[in-house]
Coordinates of N, CA, C and O in Angstrom, one line a residue:
M235 N 38.7 -7.5 24.9 CA 39.8 -9.4 24.6 C 39.2 -9.7 23.4 O 39.5 -11.2 23.2
K236 N 38.3 -8.6 22.3 CA 38.7 -9.2 20.7 C 40.0 -10.2 20.3 O 40.6 -8.6 20.9
G237 N 40.1 -10.8 19.8 CA 41.7 -11.3 18.9 C 42.4 -11.9 20.4 O 42.9 -13.2 19.7
K238 N 41.9 -11.7 21.4 CA 43.2 -12.8 22.7 C 42.7 -14.7 22.3 O 41.7 -15.0 22.2
T239 N 43.5 -15.0 23.0 CA 43.5 -16.1 22.7 C 44.1 -16.8 23.6 O 44.0 -15.7 24.8
L240 N 43.8 -18.6 24.0 CA 43.3 -18.6 25.5 C 44.0 -18.8 26.8 O 44.9 -18.1 27.3
A241 N 45.6 -19.0 26.1 CA 46.5 -18.2 26.0 C 47.8 -17.1 26.2 O 48.2 -17.0 27.4
D242 N 47.2 -15.7 25.7 CA 46.6 -14.9 26.4 C 46.3 -13.7 27.8 O 46.1 -13.6 28.6
V243 N 44.7 -15.1 28.1 CA 44.0 -14.5 29.3 C 44.6 -15.4 30.7 O 43.7 -15.7 30.8
S244 N 45.5 -16.6 30.4 CA 45.6 -17.3 31.7 C 46.2 -17.4 32.2 O 47.3 -16.0 31.8
T245 N 46.5 -17.8 32.7 CA 47.4 -16.6 34.5 C 48.5 -17.7 35.1 O 48.9 -17.4 36.0
G246 N 47.6 -18.5 34.9 CA 48.4 -20.2 35.9 C 50.2 -20.3 34.5 O 50.0 -20.4 33.2
P247 N 50.7 -21.8 35.5 CA 51.5 -21.9 34.5 C 50.6 -23.7 33.1 O 50.1 -23.7 33.7
D248 N 51.5 -23.7 32.4 CA 50.9 -24.5 31.3 C 51.3 -26.3 31.8 O 50.1 -27.0 31.4
W249 N 52.3 -27.0 32.7 CA 52.4 -27.4 33.7 C 50.8 -27.8 34.2 O 51.0 -29.3 34.2
L250 N 50.9 -26.9 35.0 CA 49.7 -26.7 35.8 C 48.6 -27.5 35.3 O 47.7 -29.0 35.2
L251 N 48.2 -27.0 34.2 CA 46.6 -27.8 33.2 C 47.1 -29.1 33.1 O 45.7 -29.3 33.0
Y252 N 48.4 -29.7 32.2 CA 48.4 -31.5 32.2 C 48.5 -32.3 33.2 O 48.9 -33.3 33.4
V253 N 48.4 -31.2 34.0 CA 48.4 -32.0 36.1 C 47.3 -32.2 36.1 O 47.2 -33.4 37.4
M254 N 46.4 -31.5 35.9 CA 44.7 -31.6 35.6 C 44.6 -32.3 35.3 O 43.6 -33.2 35.6
V255 N 45.1 -32.0 33.8 CA 44.7 -33.2 33.1 C 44.7 -35.1 32.8 O 44.2 -35.9 33.4
A256 N 46.3 -35.6 34.5 CA 46.3 -36.5 33.9 C 45.3 -36.8 35.2 O 44.9 -38.1 35.5
L257 N 46.0 -35.8 36.4 CA 43.8 -36.7 37.7 C 43.3 -37.1 37.1 O 42.6 -38.2 37.4
F258 N 42.6 -35.7 36.9 CA 41.3 -36.3 35.5 C 41.8 -37.1 34.6 O 39.5 -38.0 35.0
A259 N 41.7 -37.4 34.4 CA 42.2 -38.4 33.4 C 41.7 -39.7 34.5 O 41.5 -41.4 34.0
A260 N 42.9 -40.4 35.2 CA 43.2 -41.2 36.1 C 41.6 -41.5 36.8 O 41.6 -42.4 37.2
L261 N 41.9 -40.7 37.2 CA 40.1 -40.8 38.3 C 38.7 -40.7 37.5 O 38.3 -41.8 37.9
S262 N 39.1 -40.8 36.0 CA 38.0 -41.3 34.3 C 37.8 -42.9 34.5 O 36.8 -43.2 34.8
L263 N 39.4 -42.7 34.5 CA 39.7 -44.7 33.9 C 38.8 -45.2 35.6 O 39.0 -46.1 35.4
L264 N 39.2 -44.6 36.4 CA 38.7 -45.3 38.1 C 37.9 -45.9 38.2 O 37.0 -46.6 38.1
L265 N 36.8 -44.7 37.8 CA 35.1 -43.7 37.9 C 34.7 -45.5 36.7 O 33.1 -46.6 36.7
M266 N 35.0 -44.9 35.7 CA 34.6 -45.6 34.1 C 35.1 -47.9 34.4 O 34.5 -48.8 33.4
A267 N 35.7 -48.3 36.0 CA 35.7 -49.9 35.8 C 35.4 -50.0 36.7 O 34.7 -50.9 37.2
G268 N 34.2 -48.8 36.9 CA 32.6 -48.8 38.2 C 33.9 -48.8 39.5 O 32.6 -49.8 40.9
K269 N 34.6 -48.6 39.7 CA 35.6 -48.9 40.9 C 35.2 -46.8 41.7 O 34.8 -46.1 40.8
G270 N 35.1 -46.4 43.0 CA 35.8 -45.3 43.0 C 34.0 -45.0 44.0 O 34.0 -43.2 42.9
A271 N 33.6 -45.2 43.9 CA 31.2 -45.0 43.9 C 32.3 -43.9 45.6 O 31.5 -42.5 45.5
W272 N 33.2 -43.6 46.6 CA 33.2 -42.9 47.3 C 34.0 -42.2 46.4 O 33.3 -40.2 48.0
L273 N 34.3 -41.1 45.7 CA 34.2 -39.9 45.2 C 33.0 -39.5 44.7 O 33.2 -38.2 44.3
I274 N 31.4 -40.1 44.7 CA 31.0 -39.0 43.7 C 30.1 -38.7 45.6 O 29.9 -39.8 45.4
A275 N 29.9 -37.3 45.3 CA 29.3 -36.6 46.6 C 27.8 -36.6 46.0 O 26.9 -37.4 44.5
G276 N 27.3 -37.2 47.3 CA 26.0 -37.5 47.3 C 25.9 -38.5 48.3 O 25.2 -40.0 48.8
Y277 N 25.8 -39.8 46.5 CA 26.0 -41.3 47.0 C 27.2 -41.2 48.1 O 26.3 -42.6 48.9
N278 N 28.3 -40.7 48.2 CA 29.4 -41.1 49.0 C 28.8 -41.2 51.3 O 29.3 -41.1 51.4
T279 N 27.5 -39.9 50.9 CA 26.7 -39.6 52.3 C 25.6 -40.0 52.0 O 25.4 -40.3 53.0
A280 N 25.4 -40.4 51.3 CA 23.7 -41.8 51.5 C 23.6 -43.0 52.5 O 25.5 -43.4 53.0
S281 N 22.6 -43.4 52.4 CA 22.4 -44.4 53.8 C 22.0 -45.8 53.0 O 22.0 -46.0 51.8
E282 N 22.6 -46.7 53.6 CA 22.7 -47.1 53.8 C 21.7 -48.3 52.5 O 22.2 -48.3 50.9
K283 N 20.8 -47.2 53.0 CA 18.5 -48.2 51.9 C 19.1 -47.4 51.3 O 18.4 -47.6 50.4
E284 N 19.7 -46.3 51.0 CA 19.6 -45.2 49.7 C 20.6 -45.7 48.9 O 19.7 -45.8 47.5
K285 N 21.9 -46.1 49.8 CA 22.9 -46.7 48.1 C 22.1 -47.9 47.6 O 22.0 -48.5 46.6
Q286 N 21.1 -48.6 47.9 CA 20.8 -50.1 47.8 C 20.2 -49.7 46.5 O 19.7 -50.6 46.2
T287 N 19.5 -48.4 45.6 CA 18.6 -47.8 45.0 C 19.1 -48.3 44.1 O 19.1 -48.1 42.8
Y288 N 20.3 -48.1 44.2 CA 21.6 -47.7 43.5 C 22.4 -49.1 42.3 O 22.7 -49.2 43.3
N289 N 22.4 -48.9 40.5 CA 23.6 -49.8 40.7 C 24.9 -49.0 40.7 O 24.5 -47.9 40.0
E290 N 25.5 -49.2 41.7 CA 26.6 -48.7 42.0 C 27.8 -48.1 40.7 O 28.4 -47.9 40.1
K291 N 27.9 -49.9 40.3 CA 28.9 -49.8 39.0 C 28.5 -49.1 37.8 O 28.9 -48.7 36.9
R292 N 27.5 -49.1 37.7 CA 26.4 -48.4 36.7 C 26.5 -46.9 37.2 O 27.3 -45.3 35.9
L293 N 26.9 -46.3 37.7 CA 26.7 -44.1 38.6 C 27.9 -44.9 38.5 O 28.4 -43.4 37.5
C294 N 29.3 -45.2 38.1 CA 30.5 -45.1 38.8 C 30.4 -44.5 37.1 O 31.2 -43.9 36.7
R295 N 30.3 -45.7 36.2 CA 30.3 -46.0 34.8 C 29.3 -44.8 34.0 O 29.7 -44.1 33.6
V296 N 28.5 -44.5 34.7 CA 28.4 -43.0 34.5 C 28.9 -41.1 34.6 O 29.3 -40.7 34.0
V297 N 28.7 -41.4 35.9 CA 29.9 -40.2 36.5 C 31.1 -40.2 35.4 O 31.8 -38.9 35.5
G298 N 32.0 -40.9 35.5 CA 33.6 -41.7 35.3 C 33.7 -41.4 33.3 O 34.2 -40.4 32.6
G299 N 32.4 -41.2 32.4 CA 31.8 -41.0 31.2 C 32.1 -39.5 31.1 O 32.0 -38.8 30.7
G300 N 30.7 -38.7 31.8 CA 31.0 -37.7 31.6 C 32.2 -36.6 32.1 O 32.6 -35.3 31.8
M301 N 32.9 -37.3 32.9 CA 34.4 -36.2 33.3 C 35.1 -37.3 32.8 O 35.9 -35.8 32.7
A302 N 35.3 -38.0 32.2 CA 36.1 -38.1 30.1 C 35.4 -37.5 29.6 O 36.7 -36.9 28.9
V303 N 34.4 -36.4 29.6 CA 34.3 -35.5 28.5 C 34.5 -34.3 28.5 O 35.3 -34.2 28.2
L304 N 35.4 -34.1 29.7 CA 35.4 -32.9 30.6 C 37.0 -33.4 30.7 O 37.5 -32.4 30.1
T305 N 37.2 -34.2 30.6 CA 38.8 -34.6 31.1 C 39.4 -34.2 28.7 O 40.3 -34.0 29.2
A306 N 38.2 -34.5 28.0 CA 38.4 -34.5 26.7 C 39.1 -33.0 26.4 O 40.0 -32.6 25.7
A307 N 38.1 -32.6 26.7 CA 38.0 -31.0 26.4 C 39.1 -30.3 27.3 O 39.2 -28.8 26.5
L308 N 38.6 -30.3 28.4 CA 39.8 -30.3 29.2 C 41.6 -30.1 28.8 O 42.3 -28.9 27.8
L309 N 41.7 -31.2 27.9 CA 42.8 -31.5 27.3 C 43.0 -31.4 25.7 O 44.2 -30.1 25.7
F310 N 41.9 -30.8 24.7 CA 42.0 -30.3 23.8 C 41.6 -28.9 24.0 O 43.1 -28.1 22.7
M311 N 42.0 -27.9 25.6 CA 41.6 -26.9 25.5 C 43.6 -26.5 26.1 O 43.8 -25.6 25.3
A312 N 43.8 -27.6 26.5 CA 45.2 -27.1 26.4 C 46.4 -27.9 25.2 O 47.0 -26.1 26.2
I313 N 46.4 -28.4 24.6 CA 47.4 -28.5 23.6 C 46.4 -27.3 22.1 O 47.9 -27.2 21.7
F314 N 45.6 -26.0 22.3 CA 45.4 -25.5 21.3 C 44.4 -24.0 21.9 O 44.6 -23.4 21.2
E315 N 45.5 -24.3 22.7 CA 45.1 -22.9 23.8 C 46.2 -21.7 22.6 O 45.0 -20.5 23.4
D316 N 46.3 -21.9 22.1 CA 47.3 -21.1 21.1 C 46.6 -20.3 20.2 O 46.5 -18.8 20.1
A317 N 46.0 -21.5 19.3 CA 44.9 -21.3 19.0 C 43.3 -20.1 18.5 O 42.8 -20.6 17.4
L318 N 43.2 -21.3 20.0 CA 41.1 -21.2 20.4 C 41.1 -19.5 20.7 O 42.2 -18.8 22.3
P319 N 40.3 -19.1 20.8 CA 40.1 -17.5 21.1 C 39.8 -17.8 22.6 O 39.5 -18.4 23.5
A320 N 40.3 -16.7 23.3 CA 39.4 -16.5 24.5 C 38.2 -16.2 25.3 O 37.8 -17.5 26.1
S321 N 36.8 -16.3 24.5 CA 36.1 -16.9 24.4 C 35.6 -18.3 24.6 O 34.1 -18.8 24.7
F322 N 35.9 -19.3 24.6 CA 36.5 -20.2 24.3 C 35.8 -20.8 25.2 O 35.0 -22.1 25.9
S323 N 36.3 -20.2 26.6 CA 36.3 -20.2 28.4 C 34.9 -20.2 28.8 O 34.3 -22.1 28.7
I324 N 33.7 -19.7 27.6 CA 32.8 -19.7 27.4 C 31.7 -21.3 26.9 O 31.0 -21.4 28.1
V325 N 32.2 -21.9 26.4 CA 32.4 -23.1 25.5 C 32.3 -24.5 26.9 O 31.6 -25.1 26.3
F326 N 33.8 -24.0 27.1 CA 33.5 -24.5 27.9 C 33.6 -24.9 29.6 O 32.3 -26.2 30.0
G327 N 32.7 -23.7 30.1 CA 31.9 -23.8 31.1 C 30.4 -23.7 30.8 O 30.0 -24.8 31.6
T328 N 30.0 -24.0 28.9 CA 28.5 -24.3 29.4 C 28.7 -25.5 29.1 O 27.2 -26.7 30.1
L329 N 30.4 -26.2 28.5 CA 30.0 -28.0 28.1 C 29.4 -28.1 29.6 O 29.2 -29.6 30.0
T330 N 30.4 -27.8 30.6 CA 30.9 -28.6 32.6 C 29.6 -29.0 33.0 O 28.4 -29.2 33.3
I331 N 28.5 -27.6 32.4 CA 27.5 -27.6 32.4 C 26.0 -28.3 32.1 O 25.6 -29.7 33.2
V332 N 26.5 -28.9 30.7 CA 25.5 -29.5 30.0 C 25.7 -30.8 30.8 O 25.2 -32.3 30.5
V333 N 26.9 -31.0 30.4 CA 27.4 -32.9 31.2 C 26.8 -33.4 32.2 O 26.2 -34.2 33.0
C334 N 27.0 -31.0 33.2 CA 26.7 -32.3 34.6 C 25.6 -32.6 34.9 O 25.6 -33.7 35.6
I335 N 24.4 -31.7 34.4 CA 23.4 -31.7 33.9 C 22.4 -33.9 33.1 O 22.2 -34.1 33.8
V336 N 23.0 -34.4 32.6 CA 23.7 -34.9 31.7 C 23.6 -35.9 32.9 O 23.3 -37.1 33.0
I337 N 24.6 -35.7 33.9 CA 24.6 -37.1 34.5 C 23.9 -37.2 36.3 O 23.9 -38.2 36.8
I338 N 24.0 -35.8 36.6 CA 22.3 -36.2 37.6 C 21.8 -37.0 36.7 O 20.2 -37.3 37.0
V339 N 20.6 -36.6 35.6 CA 19.7 -37.8 35.1 C 19.8 -38.6 33.8 O 19.3 -39.8 35.4
L340 N 21.1 -38.6 34.1 CA 21.0 -40.1 34.1 C 21.7 -41.0 34.8 O 21.1 -42.3 35.1
G341 N 21.4 -40.6 36.6 CA 22.6 -41.2 37.5 C 21.4 -41.0 38.9 O 21.3 -42.1 39.3
N342 N 20.1 -40.0 38.4 CA 18.2 -40.6 38.0 C 18.0 -41.3 37.6 O 16.5 -41.7 38.4
T343 N 17.7 -42.1 36.5 CA 16.7 -43.1 35.9 C 18.3 -44.5 35.1 O 17.5 -45.4 36.5
V344 N 19.5 -44.4 34.5 CA 19.6 -44.8 34.4 C 19.7 -46.5 36.0 O 20.9 -47.6 35.7
C345 N 20.3 -45.3 36.4 CA 21.3 -46.1 37.7 C 20.3 -46.7 38.7 O 20.9 -47.3 39.3
R346 N 18.9 -46.7 38.7 CA 18.6 -46.9 39.7 C 18.0 -48.5 38.9 O 18.0 -48.9 38.4
K347 N 17.7 -49.4 40.4 CA 17.9 -50.3 40.3 C 16.3 -50.7 39.8 O 15.1 -49.9 40.1
K348 N 15.8 -51.5 39.1 CA 14.7 -52.0 38.3 C 13.8 -52.2 40.0 O 12.6 -52.2 39.4
D349 N 14.5 -53.0 40.4 CA 13.0 -54.3 41.2 C 12.5 -53.4 42.6 O 12.2 -53.7 43.2
R350 N 12.9 -51.6 42.4 CA 12.8 -51.3 43.7 C 11.6 -50.2 42.5 O 11.7 -50.3 42.3

């Protein structure tokens, strides 16, 4: 695998990656606008009592911000797939895990209502 680029090891059509970027960008904008709480796993299935302990708009913005970071990384990979080494997929995977952890931590700290 030494010397190969992302383009060498990718198996799907390039347009599909750009469709995913557009979809993720649209969902990121929806969430950062404070809407789309029904898209957040765990929150949409929580009871009304549990939902009242969260600031819904802030939670949407935190998840939307994290998704925007991943969207930007995916766009970066799509644009520079001919120049990036194939091992960059490991960097993207690590970034995804780190962003998910940050979203979980922020969701359970800064997105909780203070009066509870």
